[in-house]
Tab-separated table of C-alpha atoms in Angstrom:
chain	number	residue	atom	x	y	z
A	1	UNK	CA	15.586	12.630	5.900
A	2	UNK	CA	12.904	14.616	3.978
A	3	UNK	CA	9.200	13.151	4.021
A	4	UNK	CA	6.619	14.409	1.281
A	5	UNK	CA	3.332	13.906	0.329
A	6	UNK	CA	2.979	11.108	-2.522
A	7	UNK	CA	-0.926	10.866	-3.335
A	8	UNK	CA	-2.008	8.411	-6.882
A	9	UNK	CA	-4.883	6.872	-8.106
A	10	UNK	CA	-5.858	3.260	-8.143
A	11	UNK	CA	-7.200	1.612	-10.654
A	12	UNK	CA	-10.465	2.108	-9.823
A	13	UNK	CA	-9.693	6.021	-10.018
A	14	UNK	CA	-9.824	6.387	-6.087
A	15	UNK	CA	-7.142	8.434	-4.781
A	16	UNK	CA	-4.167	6.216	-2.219
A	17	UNK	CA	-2.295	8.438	0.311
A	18	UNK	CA	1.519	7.932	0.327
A	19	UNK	CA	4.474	8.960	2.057
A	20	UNK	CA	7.394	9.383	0.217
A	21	UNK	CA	11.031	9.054	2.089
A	22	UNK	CA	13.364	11.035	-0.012
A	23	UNK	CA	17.341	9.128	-0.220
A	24	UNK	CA	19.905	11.052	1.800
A	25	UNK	CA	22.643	11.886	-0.242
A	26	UNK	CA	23.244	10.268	-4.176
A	27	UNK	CA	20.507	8.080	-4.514
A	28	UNK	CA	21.360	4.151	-5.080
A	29	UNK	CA	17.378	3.392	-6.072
A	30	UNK	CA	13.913	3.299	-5.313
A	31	UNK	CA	11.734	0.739	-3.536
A	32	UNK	CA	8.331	0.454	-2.859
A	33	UNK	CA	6.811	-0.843	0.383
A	34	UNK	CA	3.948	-2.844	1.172
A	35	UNK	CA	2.834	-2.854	4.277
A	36	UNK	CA	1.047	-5.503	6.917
A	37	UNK	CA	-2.796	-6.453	7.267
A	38	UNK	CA	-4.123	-3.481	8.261
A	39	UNK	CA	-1.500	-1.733	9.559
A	40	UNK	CA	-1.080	1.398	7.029
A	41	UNK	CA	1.584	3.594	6.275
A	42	UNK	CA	2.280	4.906	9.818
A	43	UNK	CA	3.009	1.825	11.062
A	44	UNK	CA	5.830	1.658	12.820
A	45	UNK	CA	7.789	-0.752	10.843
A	46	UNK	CA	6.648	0.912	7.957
A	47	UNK	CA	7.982	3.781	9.219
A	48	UNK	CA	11.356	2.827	10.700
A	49	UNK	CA	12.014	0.757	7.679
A	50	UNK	CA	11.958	2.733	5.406
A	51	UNK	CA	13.346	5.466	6.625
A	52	UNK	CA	16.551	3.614	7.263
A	53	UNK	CA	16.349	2.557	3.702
A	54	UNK	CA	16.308	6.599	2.878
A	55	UNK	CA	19.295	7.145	5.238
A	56	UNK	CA	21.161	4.812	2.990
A	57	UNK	CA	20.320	6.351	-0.161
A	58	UNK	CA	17.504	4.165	-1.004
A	59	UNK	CA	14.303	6.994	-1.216
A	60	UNK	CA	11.020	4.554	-0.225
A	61	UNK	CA	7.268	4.814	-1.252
A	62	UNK	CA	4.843	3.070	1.748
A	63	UNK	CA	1.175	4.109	1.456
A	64	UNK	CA	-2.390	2.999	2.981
A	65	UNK	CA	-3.819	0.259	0.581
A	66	UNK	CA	-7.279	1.060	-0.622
A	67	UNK	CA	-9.614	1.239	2.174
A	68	UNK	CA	-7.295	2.465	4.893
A	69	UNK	CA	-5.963	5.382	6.507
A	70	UNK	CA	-6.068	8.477	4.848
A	71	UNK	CA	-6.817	6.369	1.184
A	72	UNK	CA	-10.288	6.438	-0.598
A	73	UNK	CA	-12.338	3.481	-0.995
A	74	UNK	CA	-13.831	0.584	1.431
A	75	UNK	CA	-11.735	-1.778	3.466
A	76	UNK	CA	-14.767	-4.577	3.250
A	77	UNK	CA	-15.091	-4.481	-0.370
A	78	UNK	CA	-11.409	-4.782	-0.512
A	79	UNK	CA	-9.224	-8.056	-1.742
A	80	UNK	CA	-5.649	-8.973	-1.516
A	81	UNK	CA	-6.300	-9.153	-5.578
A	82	UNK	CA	-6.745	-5.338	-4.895
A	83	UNK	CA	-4.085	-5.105	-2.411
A	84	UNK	CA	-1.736	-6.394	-5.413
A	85	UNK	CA	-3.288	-4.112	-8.230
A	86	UNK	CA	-2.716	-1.390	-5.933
A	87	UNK	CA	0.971	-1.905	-5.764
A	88	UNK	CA	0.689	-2.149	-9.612
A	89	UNK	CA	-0.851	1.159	-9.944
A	90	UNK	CA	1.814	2.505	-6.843
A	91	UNK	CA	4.511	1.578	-9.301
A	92	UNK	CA	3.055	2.828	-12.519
A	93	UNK	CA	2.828	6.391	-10.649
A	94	UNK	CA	6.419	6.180	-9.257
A	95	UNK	CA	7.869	5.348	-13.214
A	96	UNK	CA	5.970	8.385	-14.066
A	97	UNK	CA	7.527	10.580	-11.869
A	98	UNK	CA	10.931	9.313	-12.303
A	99	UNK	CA	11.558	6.980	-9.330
A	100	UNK	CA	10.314	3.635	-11.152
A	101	UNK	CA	10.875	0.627	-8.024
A	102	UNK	CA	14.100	-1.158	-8.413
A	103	UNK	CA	13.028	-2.874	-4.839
A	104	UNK	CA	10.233	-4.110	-3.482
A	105	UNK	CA	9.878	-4.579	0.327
A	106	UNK	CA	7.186	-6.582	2.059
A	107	UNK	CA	5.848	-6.897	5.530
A	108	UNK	CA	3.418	-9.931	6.241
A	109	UNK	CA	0.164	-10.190	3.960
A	110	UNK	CA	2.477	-7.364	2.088
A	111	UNK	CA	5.205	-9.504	1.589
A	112	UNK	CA	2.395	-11.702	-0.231
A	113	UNK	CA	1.721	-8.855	-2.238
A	114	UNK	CA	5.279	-7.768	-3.365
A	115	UNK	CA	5.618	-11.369	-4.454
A	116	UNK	CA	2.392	-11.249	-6.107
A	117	UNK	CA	3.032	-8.161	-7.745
A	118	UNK	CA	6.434	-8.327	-8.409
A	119	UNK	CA	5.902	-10.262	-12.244
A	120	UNK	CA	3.781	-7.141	-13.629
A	121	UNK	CA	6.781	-4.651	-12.467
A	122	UNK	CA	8.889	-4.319	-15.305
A	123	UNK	CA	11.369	-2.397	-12.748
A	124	UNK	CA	11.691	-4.696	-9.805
A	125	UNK	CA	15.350	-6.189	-9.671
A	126	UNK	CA	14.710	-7.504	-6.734
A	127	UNK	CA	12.195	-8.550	-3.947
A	128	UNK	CA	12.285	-8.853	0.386
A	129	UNK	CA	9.480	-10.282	2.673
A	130	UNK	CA	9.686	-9.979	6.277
A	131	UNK	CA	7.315	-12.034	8.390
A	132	UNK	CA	5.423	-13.411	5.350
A	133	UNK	CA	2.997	-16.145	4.741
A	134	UNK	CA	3.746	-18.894	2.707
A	135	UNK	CA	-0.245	-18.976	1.838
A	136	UNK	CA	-2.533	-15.564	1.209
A	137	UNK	CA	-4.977	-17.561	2.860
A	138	UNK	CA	-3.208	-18.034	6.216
A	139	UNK	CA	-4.966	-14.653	7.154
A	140	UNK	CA	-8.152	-16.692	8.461
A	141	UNK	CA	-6.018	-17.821	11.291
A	142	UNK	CA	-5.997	-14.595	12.398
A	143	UNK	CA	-9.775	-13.905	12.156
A	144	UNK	CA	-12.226	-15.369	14.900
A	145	UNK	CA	-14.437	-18.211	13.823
A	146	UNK	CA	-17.311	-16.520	14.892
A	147	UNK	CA	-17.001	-13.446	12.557
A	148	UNK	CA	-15.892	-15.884	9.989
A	149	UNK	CA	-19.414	-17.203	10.048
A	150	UNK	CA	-21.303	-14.216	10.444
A	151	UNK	CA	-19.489	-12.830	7.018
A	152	UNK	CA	-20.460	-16.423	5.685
A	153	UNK	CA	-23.966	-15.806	6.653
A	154	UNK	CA	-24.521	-12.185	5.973
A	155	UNK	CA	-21.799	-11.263	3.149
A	156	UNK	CA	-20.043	-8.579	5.600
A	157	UNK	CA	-19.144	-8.877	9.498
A	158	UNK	CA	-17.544	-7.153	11.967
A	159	UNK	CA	-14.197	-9.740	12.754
A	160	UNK	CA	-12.004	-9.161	15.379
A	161	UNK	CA	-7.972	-9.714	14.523
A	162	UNK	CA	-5.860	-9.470	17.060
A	163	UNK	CA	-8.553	-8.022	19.569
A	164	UNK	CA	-9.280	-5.666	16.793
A	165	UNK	CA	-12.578	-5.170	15.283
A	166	UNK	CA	-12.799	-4.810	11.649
A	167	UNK	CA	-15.596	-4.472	8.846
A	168	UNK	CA	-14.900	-7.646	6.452
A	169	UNK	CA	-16.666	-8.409	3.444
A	170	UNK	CA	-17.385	-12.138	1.704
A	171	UNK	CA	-15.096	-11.271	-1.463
A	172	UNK	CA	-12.140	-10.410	0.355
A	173	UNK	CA	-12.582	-14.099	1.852
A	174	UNK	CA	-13.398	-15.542	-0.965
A	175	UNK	CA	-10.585	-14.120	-2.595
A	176	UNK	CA	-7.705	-15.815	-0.282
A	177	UNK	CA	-8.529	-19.150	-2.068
A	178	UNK	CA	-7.742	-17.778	-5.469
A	179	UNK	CA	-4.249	-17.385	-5.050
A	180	UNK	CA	-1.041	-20.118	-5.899
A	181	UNK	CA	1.460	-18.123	-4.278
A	182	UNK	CA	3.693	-21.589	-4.606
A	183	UNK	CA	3.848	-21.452	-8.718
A	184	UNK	CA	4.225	-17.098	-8.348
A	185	UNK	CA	7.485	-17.680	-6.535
A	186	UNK	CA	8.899	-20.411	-8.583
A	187	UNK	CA	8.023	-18.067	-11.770
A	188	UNK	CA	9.223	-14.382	-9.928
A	189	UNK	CA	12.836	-14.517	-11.935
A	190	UNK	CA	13.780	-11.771	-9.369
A	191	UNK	CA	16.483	-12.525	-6.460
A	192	UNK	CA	14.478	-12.589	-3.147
A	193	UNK	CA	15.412	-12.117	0.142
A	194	UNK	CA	13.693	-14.114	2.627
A	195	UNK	CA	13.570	-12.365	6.680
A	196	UNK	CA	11.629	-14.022	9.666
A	197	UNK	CA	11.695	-14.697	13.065
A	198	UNK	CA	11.875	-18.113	14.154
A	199	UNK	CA	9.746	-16.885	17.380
A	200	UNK	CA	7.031	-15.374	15.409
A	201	UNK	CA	3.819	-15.721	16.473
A	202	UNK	CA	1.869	-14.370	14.378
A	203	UNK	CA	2.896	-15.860	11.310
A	204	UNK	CA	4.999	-19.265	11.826
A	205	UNK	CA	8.596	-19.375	10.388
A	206	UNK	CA	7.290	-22.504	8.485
A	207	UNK	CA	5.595	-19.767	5.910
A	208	UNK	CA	9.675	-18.610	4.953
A	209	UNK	CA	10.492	-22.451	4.855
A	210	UNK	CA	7.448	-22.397	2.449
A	211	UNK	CA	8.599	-19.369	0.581
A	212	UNK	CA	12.447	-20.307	0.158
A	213	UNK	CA	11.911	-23.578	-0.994
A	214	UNK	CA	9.493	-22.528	-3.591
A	215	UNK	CA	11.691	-19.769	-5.208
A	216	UNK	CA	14.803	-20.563	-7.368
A	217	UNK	CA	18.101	-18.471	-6.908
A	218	UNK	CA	18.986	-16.369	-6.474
A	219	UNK	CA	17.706	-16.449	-2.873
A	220	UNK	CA	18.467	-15.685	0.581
A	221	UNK	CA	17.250	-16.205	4.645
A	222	UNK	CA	18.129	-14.563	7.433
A	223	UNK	CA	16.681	-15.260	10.499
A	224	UNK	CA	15.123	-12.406	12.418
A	225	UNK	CA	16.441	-13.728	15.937
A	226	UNK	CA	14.353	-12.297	18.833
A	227	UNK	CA	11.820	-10.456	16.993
A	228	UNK	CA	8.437	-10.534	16.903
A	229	UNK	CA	6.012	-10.223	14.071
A	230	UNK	CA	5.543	-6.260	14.004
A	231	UNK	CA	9.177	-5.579	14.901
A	232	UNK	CA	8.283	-3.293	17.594
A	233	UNK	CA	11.864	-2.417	18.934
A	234	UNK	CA	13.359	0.467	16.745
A	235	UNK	CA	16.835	-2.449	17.156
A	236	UNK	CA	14.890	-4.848	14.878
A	237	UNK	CA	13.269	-2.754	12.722
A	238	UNK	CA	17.244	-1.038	11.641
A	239	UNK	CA	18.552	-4.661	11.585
A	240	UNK	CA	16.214	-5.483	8.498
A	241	UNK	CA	16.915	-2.616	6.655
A	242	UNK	CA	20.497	-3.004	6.957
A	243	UNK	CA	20.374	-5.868	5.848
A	244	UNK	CA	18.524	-5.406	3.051
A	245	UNK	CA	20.042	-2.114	2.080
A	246	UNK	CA	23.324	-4.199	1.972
A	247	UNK	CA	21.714	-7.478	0.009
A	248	UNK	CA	20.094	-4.659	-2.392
A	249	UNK	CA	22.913	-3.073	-3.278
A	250	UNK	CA	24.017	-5.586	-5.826
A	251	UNK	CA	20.674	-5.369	-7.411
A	252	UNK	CA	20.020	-1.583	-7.358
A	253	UNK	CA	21.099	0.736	-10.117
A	254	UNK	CA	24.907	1.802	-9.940
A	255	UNK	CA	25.608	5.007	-8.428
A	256	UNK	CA	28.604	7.106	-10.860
A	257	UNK	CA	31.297	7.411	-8.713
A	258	UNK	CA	32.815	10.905	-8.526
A	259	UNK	CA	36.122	12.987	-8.806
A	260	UNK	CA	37.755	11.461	-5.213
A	261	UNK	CA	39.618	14.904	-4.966
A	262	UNK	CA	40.771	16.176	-1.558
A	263	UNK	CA	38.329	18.867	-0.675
A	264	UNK	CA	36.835	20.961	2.876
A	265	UNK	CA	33.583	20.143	1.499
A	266	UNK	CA	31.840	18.683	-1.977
A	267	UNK	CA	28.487	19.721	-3.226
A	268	UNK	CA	26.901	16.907	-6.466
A	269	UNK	CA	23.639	17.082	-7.707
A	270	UNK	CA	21.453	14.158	-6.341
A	271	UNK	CA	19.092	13.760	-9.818
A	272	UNK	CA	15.811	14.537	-7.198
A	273	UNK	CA	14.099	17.709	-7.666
A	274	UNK	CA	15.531	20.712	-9.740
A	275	UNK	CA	18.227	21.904	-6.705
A	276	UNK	CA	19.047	19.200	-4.401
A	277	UNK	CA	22.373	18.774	-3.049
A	278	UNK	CA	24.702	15.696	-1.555
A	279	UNK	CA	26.965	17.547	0.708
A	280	UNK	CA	30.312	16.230	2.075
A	281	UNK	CA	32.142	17.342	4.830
A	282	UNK	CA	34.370	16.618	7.667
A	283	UNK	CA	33.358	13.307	7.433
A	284	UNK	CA	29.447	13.929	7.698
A	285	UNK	CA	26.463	14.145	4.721
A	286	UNK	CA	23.594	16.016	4.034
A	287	UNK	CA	21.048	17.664	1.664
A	288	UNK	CA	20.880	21.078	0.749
A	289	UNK	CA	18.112	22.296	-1.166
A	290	UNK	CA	16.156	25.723	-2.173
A	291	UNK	CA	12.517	25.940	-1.015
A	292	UNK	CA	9.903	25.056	-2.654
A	293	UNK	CA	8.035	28.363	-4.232
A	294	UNK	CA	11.280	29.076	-5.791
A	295	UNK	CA	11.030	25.490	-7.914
A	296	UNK	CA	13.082	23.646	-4.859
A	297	UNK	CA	11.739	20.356	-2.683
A	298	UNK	CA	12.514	22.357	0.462
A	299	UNK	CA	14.200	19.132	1.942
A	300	UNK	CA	17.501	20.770	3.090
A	301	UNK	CA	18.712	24.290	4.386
A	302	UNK	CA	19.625	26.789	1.265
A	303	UNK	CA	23.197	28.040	0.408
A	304	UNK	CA	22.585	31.112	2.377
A	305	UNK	CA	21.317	28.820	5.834
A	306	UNK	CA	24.142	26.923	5.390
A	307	UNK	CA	26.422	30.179	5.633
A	308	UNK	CA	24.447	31.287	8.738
A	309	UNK	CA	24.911	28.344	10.261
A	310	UNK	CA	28.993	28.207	10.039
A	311	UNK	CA	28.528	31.807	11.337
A	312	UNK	CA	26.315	30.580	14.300
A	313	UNK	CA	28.636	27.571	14.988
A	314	UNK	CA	31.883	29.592	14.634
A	315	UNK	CA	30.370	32.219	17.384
A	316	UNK	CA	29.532	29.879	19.718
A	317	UNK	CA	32.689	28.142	19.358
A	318	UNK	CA	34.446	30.583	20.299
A	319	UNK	CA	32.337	32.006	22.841
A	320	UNK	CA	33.109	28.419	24.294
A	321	UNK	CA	36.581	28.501	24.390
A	322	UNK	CA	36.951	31.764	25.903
A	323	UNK	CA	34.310	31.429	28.446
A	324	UNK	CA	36.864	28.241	29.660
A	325	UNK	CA	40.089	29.779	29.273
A	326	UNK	CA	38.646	32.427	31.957
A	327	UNK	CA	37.549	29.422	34.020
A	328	UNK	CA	34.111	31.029	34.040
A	329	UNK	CA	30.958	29.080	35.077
A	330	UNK	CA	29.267	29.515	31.476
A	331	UNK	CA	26.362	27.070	30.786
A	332	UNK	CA	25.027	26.555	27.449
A	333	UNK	CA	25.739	28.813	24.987
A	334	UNK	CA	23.313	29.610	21.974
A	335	UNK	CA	23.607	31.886	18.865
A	336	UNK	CA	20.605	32.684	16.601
A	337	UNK	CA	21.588	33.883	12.822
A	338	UNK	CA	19.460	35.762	10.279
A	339	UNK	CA	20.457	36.631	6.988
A	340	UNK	CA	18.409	39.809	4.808
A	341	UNK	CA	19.231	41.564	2.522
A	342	UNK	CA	20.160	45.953	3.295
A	343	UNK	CA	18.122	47.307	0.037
A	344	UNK	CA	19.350	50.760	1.670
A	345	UNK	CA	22.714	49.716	0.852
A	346	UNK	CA	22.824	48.513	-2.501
A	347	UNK	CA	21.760	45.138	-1.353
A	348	UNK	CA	24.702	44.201	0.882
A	349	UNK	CA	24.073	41.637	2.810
A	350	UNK	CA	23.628	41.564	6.743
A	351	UNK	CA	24.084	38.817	9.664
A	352	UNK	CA	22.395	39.512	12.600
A	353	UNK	CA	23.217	37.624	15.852
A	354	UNK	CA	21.290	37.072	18.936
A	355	UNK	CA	23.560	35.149	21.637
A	356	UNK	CA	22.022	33.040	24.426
A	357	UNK	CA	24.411	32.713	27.663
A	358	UNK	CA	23.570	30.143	30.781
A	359	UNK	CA	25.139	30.671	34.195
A	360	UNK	CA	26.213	32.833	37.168
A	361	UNK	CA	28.053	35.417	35.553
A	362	UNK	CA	27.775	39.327	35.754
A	363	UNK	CA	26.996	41.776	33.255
A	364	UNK	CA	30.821	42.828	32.965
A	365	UNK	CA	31.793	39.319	31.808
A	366	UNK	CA	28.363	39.141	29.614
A	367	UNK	CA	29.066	42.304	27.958
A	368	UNK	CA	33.233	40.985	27.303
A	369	UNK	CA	32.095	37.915	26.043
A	370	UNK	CA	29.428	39.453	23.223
A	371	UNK	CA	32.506	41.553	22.431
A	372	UNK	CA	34.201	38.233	21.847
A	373	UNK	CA	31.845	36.940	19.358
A	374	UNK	CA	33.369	40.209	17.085
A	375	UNK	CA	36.378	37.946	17.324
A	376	UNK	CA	35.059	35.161	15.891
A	377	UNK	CA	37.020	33.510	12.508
A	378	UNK	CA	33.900	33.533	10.295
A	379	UNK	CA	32.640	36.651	11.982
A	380	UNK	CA	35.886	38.024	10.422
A	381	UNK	CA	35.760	36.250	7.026
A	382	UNK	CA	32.246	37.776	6.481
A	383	UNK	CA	33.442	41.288	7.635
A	384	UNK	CA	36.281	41.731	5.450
A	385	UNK	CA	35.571	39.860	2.595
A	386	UNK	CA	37.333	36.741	0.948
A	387	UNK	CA	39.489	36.342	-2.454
A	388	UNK	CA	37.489	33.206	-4.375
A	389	UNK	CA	39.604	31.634	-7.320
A	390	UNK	CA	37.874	31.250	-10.287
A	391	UNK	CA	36.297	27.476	-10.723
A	392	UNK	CA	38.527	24.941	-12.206
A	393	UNK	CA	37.548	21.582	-13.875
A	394	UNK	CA	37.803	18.525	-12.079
A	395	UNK	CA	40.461	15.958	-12.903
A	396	UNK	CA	39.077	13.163	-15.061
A	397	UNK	CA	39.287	9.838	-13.081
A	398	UNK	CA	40.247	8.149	-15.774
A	399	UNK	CA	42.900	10.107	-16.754
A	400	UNK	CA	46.469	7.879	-16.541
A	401	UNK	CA	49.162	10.154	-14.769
């Protein structure tokens, strides 16, 4: 699935870095991802998460918080009250654009935050934690005593979590206590799926006991069996966005269901971007797009890729099946397309091939098998043209035979 750039400003005007996972195929919604203390976009979760979300038509925004990774600002004058506004402001920027947050997804403190959050988000239908804490403030477990007191003393300290050493300031301490995260959920008024792993470490499942008892239903558990806190194995981190792509789905805005004619392939629109393309065929999906200096996204090949690639595919096909109906020793076979246009000859077009052969065979059998290629279905379909009918509407579904 296509990535892209996604930068916005916070409310303080400073400029937050964001990754944006486009959906593959009709898009079913948007959500917006909040990630762990610390961690930043490129964390792995982050990144396995919600990528999985985009392969099942949910497109995702996850971007450093203020104060990390590529995003402006300073991670010791930061609070989880900014954490929260920040996820405000991520929001406000995806409505503008078009791709206002049906979902919100949180991963530890950033499960906090989506829950925190989640009131002021006239879009949310619906909100997940993974691995959260009941309490904001749970976060000084994780901090060493003896940073703790040297922040005390001198209103910013180095503080190691986790064995890592990080720059914390007095107000984002201070700022923990502030929050009732108990009287938040019991007021959210959005269904809320609740994921943890009873063997986490890092933050005990008590904090989704916490969480699920506080919220009214709609409201779900599911128990994260084996994992640990940062889902590390790619297994766990696919597991919780299935499952929440499938709770989701009752939540997330209805996608119109299509003609469900009998076709070699369908192309629909996908609403993203001027050009982009749900493609259907023999049994597979994919995008197709048009780059982006003609007013494209560039997340998919164009019509004319797509045409060198059934010539490419049909060549080495059939490369394949002679080369084994001779019983010769062929190795891996290869075909490189180009498309240009001939302005020389009003403009027709031209396919050029270059064809890649493995194994112990002589020139004789080289030179028969490029011959071969001539031979090939689409090869021949190009060559000699095609008879298109002209387009026809599609049946109305609703139409009573």
């Amino acid at each position: 699935m296509p990535t892209r750039r996604f930068d916005f400003p916070n409310r303080c005007g400073q400029m937050l870095s964001g990754s944006l996972e486009l959906p593959e195929g009709i898009g079913r919604g948007w959500a917006l991802f909040a990630h762990c203390f610390t961690c930043g976009q490129r964390n792995l979760a982050a990144v396995r998460i919600s990528r999985a979300l985009a392969s099942q038509g949910i497109g995702v925004l996850r971007f450093d918080f203020t104060g990390l990774g590529d995003s402006e600002g300073s991670f010791p004058q930061t609070t989880f009250t900014l954490n929260v506004q920040d996820l405000h402001a991520a929001a406000e920027a995806m409505a503008a654009e078009g791709m206002a947050p049906a979902l919100l997804v949180g991963h530890s403190l950033g499960g906090a935050a989506v829950l925190a959050a989640a009131q002021d988000i006239a879009s949310a239908r619906a909100v997940a934690t993974i691995a959260a804490p009941f309490d904001v403030a749970h976060v000084l477990r994780l901090l060493d005593p003896a940073g703790l007191a040297q922040v005390g003393a001198r209103g910013a300290s180095l503080v190691r979590v986790n064995g890592r050493a990080l720059s914390v300031g007095k107000a984002f301490l201070d700022d923990l206590h502030a929050h009732h995260q108990g009287a938040r959920i019991a007021a959210l008024r959005r269904p809320l799926l609740v994921l943890h792993s009873p063997g986490d470490r890092i933050v005990d499942i008590g904090n989704a006991s916490g969480i699920f008892l506080a919220a009214r239903h709609p409201k779900s558990f599911v128990s994260l069996d084996r994992a640990d806190h940062l889902l590390l194995a790619p297994e766990d981190a696919e597991h919780v966005a299935g499952v929440i792509s499938a709770w989701a789905g009752r939540y997330l805005p209805a996608v119109p269901a299509g003609p469900q004619e009998a076709a070699d392939a369908v192309a629909e629109e996908t609403g993203l971007g001027k050009y982009q393309l749900a493609l259907r065929s023999g049994g597979s999906r994919w995008i197709a797009d048009e780059p982006v200096q003609v007013g494209g996204l560039g997340s998919g090949p164009t019509p004319y890729d797509l045409l060198s690639s059934a010539l490419a595919a049909c060549t080495t096909m059939t490369l394949r099946h002679y080369a084994d109906g001779k019983g010769w020793p062929v190795g891996r076979i290869r075909t490189a397309v180009n498309h240009r246009r001939d302005a020389a000859h009003a403009g027709a077009d031209v396919f050029s091939r270059q064809v890649s052969i493995d194994g112990p065979i002589d020139e004789a059998q080289r030179a028969q098998l490029l011959d071969v290629a001539r031979r090939c279905p689409v090869h021949r379909t190009l060559e000699h043209g095609a008879q298109v009918e002209a387009a026809r509407p599609a049946a109305d579904p609703s139409d009573k035979a």
